[in-house]
XYZ file of C-alpha atoms in Angstrom:
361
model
C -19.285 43.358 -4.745
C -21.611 40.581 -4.808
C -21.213 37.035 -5.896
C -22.982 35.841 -8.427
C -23.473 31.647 -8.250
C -21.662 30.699 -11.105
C -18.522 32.174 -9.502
C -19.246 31.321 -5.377
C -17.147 28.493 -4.839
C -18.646 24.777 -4.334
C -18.924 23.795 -0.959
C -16.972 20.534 -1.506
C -14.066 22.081 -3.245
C -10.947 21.153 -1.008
C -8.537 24.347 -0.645
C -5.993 24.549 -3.201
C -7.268 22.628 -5.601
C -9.463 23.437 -8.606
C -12.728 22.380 -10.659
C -10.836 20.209 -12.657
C -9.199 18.445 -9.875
C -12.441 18.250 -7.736
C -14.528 16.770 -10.899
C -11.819 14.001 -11.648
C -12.508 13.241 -7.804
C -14.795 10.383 -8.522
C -12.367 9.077 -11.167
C -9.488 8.624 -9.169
C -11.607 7.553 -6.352
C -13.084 4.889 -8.934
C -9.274 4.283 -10.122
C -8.042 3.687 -6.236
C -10.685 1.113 -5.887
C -10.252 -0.992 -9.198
C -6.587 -0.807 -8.583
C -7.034 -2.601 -4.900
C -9.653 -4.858 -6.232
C -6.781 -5.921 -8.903
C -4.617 -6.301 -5.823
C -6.272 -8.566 -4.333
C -7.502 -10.402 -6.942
C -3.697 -11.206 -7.774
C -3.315 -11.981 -4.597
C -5.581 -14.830 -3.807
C -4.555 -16.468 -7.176
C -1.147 -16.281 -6.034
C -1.958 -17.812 -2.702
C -3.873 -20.330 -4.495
C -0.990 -21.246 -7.001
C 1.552 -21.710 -3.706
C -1.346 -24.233 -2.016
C -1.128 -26.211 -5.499
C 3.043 -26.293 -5.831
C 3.074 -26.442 -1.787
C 0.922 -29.693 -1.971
C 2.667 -30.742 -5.561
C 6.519 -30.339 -4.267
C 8.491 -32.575 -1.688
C 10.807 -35.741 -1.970
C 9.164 -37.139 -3.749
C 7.798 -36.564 -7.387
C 4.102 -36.859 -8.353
C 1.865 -36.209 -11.091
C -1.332 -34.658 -10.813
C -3.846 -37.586 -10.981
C -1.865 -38.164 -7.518
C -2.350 -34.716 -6.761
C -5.982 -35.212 -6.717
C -6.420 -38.264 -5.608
C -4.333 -37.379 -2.229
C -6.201 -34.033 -1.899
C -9.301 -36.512 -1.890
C -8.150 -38.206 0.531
C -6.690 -41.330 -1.204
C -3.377 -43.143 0.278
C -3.107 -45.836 -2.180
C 0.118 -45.333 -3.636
C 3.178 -44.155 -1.588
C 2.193 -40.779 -4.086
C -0.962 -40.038 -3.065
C 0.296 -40.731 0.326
C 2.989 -37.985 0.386
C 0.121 -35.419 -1.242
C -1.937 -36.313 1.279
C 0.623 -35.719 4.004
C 1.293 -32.285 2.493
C -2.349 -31.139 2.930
C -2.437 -30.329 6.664
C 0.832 -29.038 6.075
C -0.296 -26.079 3.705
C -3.212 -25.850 5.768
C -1.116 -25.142 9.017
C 1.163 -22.831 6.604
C -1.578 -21.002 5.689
C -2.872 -20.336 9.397
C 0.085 -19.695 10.986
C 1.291 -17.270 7.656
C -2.119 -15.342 8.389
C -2.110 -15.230 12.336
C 1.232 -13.496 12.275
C 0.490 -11.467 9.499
C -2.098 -10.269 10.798
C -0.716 -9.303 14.424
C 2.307 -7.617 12.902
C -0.698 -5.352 11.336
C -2.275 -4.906 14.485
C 0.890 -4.395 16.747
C 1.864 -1.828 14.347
C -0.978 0.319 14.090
C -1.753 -0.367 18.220
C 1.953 1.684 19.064
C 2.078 3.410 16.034
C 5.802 1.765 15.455
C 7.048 0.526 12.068
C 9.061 -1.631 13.394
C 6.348 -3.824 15.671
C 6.436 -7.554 15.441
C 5.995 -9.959 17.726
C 9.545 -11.358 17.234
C 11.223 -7.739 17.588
C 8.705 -7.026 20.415
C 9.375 -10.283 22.259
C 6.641 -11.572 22.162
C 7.216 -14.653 20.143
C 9.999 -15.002 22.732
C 7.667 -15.346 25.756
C 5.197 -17.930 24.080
C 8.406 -19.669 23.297
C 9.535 -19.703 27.021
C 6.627 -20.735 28.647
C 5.806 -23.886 26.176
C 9.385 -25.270 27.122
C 8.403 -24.846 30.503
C 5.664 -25.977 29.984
C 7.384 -29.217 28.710
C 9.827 -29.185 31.256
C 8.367 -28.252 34.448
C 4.396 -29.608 33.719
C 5.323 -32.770 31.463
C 2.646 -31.108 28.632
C 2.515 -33.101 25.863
C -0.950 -31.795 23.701
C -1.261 -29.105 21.600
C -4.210 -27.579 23.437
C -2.290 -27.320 26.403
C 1.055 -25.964 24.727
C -1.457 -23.150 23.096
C -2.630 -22.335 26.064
C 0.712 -21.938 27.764
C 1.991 -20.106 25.020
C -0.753 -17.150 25.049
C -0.188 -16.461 28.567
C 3.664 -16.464 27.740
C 3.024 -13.780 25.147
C 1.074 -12.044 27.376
C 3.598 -11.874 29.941
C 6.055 -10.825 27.870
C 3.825 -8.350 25.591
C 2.535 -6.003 29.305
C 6.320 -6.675 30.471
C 8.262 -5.152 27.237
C 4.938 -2.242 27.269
C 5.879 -1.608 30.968
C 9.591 -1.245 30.835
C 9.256 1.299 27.653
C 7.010 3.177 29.482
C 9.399 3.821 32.402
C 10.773 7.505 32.192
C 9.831 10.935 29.986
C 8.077 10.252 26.899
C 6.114 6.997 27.265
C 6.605 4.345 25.474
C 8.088 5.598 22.313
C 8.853 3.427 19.769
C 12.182 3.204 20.136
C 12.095 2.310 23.721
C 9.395 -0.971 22.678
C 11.821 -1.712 20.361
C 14.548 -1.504 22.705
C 12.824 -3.399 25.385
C 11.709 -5.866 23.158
C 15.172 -7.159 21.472
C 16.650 -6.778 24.817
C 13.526 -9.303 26.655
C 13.754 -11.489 23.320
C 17.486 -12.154 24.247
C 17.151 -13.207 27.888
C 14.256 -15.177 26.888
C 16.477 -16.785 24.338
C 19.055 -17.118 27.152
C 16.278 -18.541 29.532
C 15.521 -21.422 27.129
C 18.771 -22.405 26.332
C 19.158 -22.759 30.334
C 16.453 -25.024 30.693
C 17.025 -27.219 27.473
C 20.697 -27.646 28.034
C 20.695 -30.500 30.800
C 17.540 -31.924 29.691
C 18.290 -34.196 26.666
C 15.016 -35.534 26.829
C 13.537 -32.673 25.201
C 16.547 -31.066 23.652
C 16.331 -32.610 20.447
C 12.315 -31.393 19.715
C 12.609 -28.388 20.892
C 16.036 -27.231 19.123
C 13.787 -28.468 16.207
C 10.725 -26.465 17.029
C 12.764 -23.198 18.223
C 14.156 -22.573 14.457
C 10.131 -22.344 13.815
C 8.637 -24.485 10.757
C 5.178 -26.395 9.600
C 6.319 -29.912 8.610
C 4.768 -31.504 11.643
C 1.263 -30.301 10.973
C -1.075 -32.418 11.125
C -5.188 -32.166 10.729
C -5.116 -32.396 14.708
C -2.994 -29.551 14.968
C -4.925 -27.541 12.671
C -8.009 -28.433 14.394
C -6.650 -27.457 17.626
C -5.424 -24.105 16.764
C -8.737 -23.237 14.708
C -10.613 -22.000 17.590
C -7.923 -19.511 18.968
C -7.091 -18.464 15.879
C -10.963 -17.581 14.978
C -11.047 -15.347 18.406
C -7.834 -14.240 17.656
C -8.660 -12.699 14.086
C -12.022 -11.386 15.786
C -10.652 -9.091 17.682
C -8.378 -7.708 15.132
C -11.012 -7.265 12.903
C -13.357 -5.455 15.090
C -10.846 -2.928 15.937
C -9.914 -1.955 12.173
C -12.075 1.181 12.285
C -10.289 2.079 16.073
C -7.575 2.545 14.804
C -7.729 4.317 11.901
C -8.768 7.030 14.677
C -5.872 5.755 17.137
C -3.229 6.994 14.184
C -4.302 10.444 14.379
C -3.489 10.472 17.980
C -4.678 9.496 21.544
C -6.612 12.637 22.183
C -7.679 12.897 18.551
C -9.024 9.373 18.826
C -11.029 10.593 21.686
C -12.309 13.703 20.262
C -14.056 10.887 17.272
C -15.914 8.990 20.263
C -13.143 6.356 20.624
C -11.473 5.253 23.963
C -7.570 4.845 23.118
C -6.683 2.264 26.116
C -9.962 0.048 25.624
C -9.007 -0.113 21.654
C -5.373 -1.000 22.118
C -6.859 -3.558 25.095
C -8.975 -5.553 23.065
C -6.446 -5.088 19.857
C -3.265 -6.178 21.782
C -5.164 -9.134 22.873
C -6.333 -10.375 20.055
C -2.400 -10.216 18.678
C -1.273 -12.025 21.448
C -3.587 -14.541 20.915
C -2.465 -14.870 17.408
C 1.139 -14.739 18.030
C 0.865 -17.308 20.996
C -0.509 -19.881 19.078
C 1.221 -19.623 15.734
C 4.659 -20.047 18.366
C 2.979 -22.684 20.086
C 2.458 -25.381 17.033
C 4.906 -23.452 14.552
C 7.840 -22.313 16.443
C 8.920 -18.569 16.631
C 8.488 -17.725 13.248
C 10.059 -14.512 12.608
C 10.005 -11.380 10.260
C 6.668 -12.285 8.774
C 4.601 -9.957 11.200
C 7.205 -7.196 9.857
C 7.517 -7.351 6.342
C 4.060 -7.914 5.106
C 2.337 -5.306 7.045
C 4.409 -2.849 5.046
C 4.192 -4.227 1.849
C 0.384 -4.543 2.153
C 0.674 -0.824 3.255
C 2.388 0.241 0.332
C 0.036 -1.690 -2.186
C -3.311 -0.341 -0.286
C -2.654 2.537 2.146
C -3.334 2.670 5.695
C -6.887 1.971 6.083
C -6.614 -0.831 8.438
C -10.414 -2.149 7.360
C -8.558 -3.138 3.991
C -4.730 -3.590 5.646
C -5.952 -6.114 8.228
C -7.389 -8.823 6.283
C -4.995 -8.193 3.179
C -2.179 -9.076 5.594
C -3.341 -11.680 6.965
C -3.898 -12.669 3.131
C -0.856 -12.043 2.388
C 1.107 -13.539 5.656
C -0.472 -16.645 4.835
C 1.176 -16.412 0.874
C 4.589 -15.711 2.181
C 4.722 -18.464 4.701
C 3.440 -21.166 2.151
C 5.733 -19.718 -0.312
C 8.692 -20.340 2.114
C 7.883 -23.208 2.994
C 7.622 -24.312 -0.601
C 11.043 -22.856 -1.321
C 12.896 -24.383 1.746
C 11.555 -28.243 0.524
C 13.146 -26.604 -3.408
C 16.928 -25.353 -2.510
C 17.813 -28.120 -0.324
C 15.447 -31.143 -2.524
C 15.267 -33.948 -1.273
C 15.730 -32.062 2.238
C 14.392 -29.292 3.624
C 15.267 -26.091 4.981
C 12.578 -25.074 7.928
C 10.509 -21.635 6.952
C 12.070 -19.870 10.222
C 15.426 -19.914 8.298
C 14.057 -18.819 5.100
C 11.620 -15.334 6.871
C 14.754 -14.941 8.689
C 16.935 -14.227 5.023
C 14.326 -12.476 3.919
C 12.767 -10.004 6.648
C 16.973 -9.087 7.873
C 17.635 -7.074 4.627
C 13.812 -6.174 4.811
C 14.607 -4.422 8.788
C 17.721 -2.684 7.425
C 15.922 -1.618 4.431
C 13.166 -0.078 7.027
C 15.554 1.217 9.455
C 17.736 2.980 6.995
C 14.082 4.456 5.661
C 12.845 5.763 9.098
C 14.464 8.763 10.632
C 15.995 8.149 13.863
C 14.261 11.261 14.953
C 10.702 9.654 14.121
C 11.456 6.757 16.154
């Protein structure tokens, strides 16, 4: 029996589904997209709200011709001085928030893991080891140089935690990076408490940077960590499309024209950049690569060309935010923003664990 057009199926019709559903494509297409627009839209008001209380909150109270007068740059009353003190602050908040944002993102998506982050992964661990030796062993004192020690630290300890999961059948699952990781974050911890113990010349500033906060930044520091951070995010970026492919699978990846190890090469690096200078003038900052990867996953899907920069959107909001809450519950102190990611990403891990099958690990 012949065919007659009206009744040959359209070519774009996906199997299983009918007219209807294939003509409503375009509107839920159109939906999707006005939905993440909205998204982010909310977003970046949000962020924008926590710069204003971030800059408005401390010690001390102000009002908001202080406000802009310190954002100006105006120190004439012990008020405008505290705003203006609070301005490289947020800015270093913001930064750091959005350099380990996005490397949780990338770290993720690079061994396919949902539980990647440079703290888990150890990697926040080695950048923290090698600045106190750094301190300790080379007398550095500047932030360039404490960056610099810090990214080969988290390179170190990034191939060494890759290298010991991929010992024995399987590769390097992601249990065994996660494994490896917690177990090189501990002796790293170990290996720091070693060196800081007899050396009370240092103890004091760097039990104060380990717990991992932003109240020493300065427009120096921010200056200083610009230009890593600017390679850093490049790198990321570039790969978003990668590894899209990368998810489907090594040799699916390669079937679509990419090349799996060069991708998670330049990827990796470009985290580890990230991650070793957000340790080096923040601390190790944990839980913030972990939790907002997912969230931003949940809100806009997997596409890493939108995940990427919304998490590092989005890192940037949660470490202002807890930064603005630590200087709230403990007014007129403050509680650093280490402490505060760390309340919030442990029930956040569980809450992931508990989610993901053991057997997909």
């Amino acid at each position: 029996m012949t065919t007659t057009p009206a009744e040959a199926p359209h070519r774009d019709a996906v199997p299983g589904t009918s007219a209807a559903d294939t003509a409503s494509a375009p509107e839920g297409r159109a939906r999707r997209v006005s939905v993440r627009a909205g998204a982010l839209l909310l977003t970046v008001a949000v962020v924008c709200g926590l710069c204003v209380l971030s800059v408005a909150i401390g010690s001390r109270s102000v009002g908001w011709d202080d406000i802009l007068a310190g954002i100006a740059g105006h120190t004439d009353t012990f008020e405008q001085a505290a705003v203006f003190r609070r301005v490289p602050r947020t800015l270093l908040a913001l930064v750091v928030g959005a350099a380990l944002g996005l490397a949780g993102a990338v770290m993720q998506g690079v061994t396919r893991n949902p539980l990647a982050d440079p703290g888990i992964l150890g990697v926040n661990s080695g950048a923290a080891l090698a600045v106190v030796l750094g301190m300790a062993v080379f007398g550095l004192s500047s932030a360039f140089g404490f960056i610099w020690v810090a990214i080969v630290g988290a390179a170190l300890s990034a191939a060494f935690v890759y290298g010991i999961a991929s010992l024995g059948t399987g590769g390097p699952t992601p249990l065994k990076l996660v494994l490896s990781g917690t177990a090189t974050a501990a002796a790293m911890t170990s290996f720091v408490s070693a060196i800081v113990l007899p050396r009370g010349d240092i103890a004091e500033n760097v039990q104060q940077w380990q717990i991992g906060g932003v109240g020493g930044g300065t427009f120096e520091k921010v200056g200083a960590v610009l230009p890593f951070l600017v390679v850093g995010f490049l790198l990321c970026l570039v790969c978003a499309q990668a590894l899209n492919s990368l998810a489907l699978g090594d040799e699916l990846a390669a079937g679509l024209g990419e090349k799996p190890a060069l991708v998670r090469g330049i990827a990796a690096t470009g985290a580890v950049v990230l991650c070793g200078t957000a340790t080096a003038v923040a601390g190790p900052i944990g839980f913030v690569g972990l939790v907002v990867p997912h969230v931003c996953r949940l809100l806009l899907g997997p596409d890493h060309r939108r995940l990427l920069p919304f998490s590092a959107l989005s890192g940037a909001g949660l470490l202002v935010a807890a930064d603005v809450l630590g200087r709230i519950v403990a007014r007129p102190a403050e509680i650093q923003v280490g402490i505060i990611t760390a309340l919030v990403g442990a029930p956040f891990l569980i809450w992931i664990v508990r989610r993901t099958k053991v057997r997909e690990l």
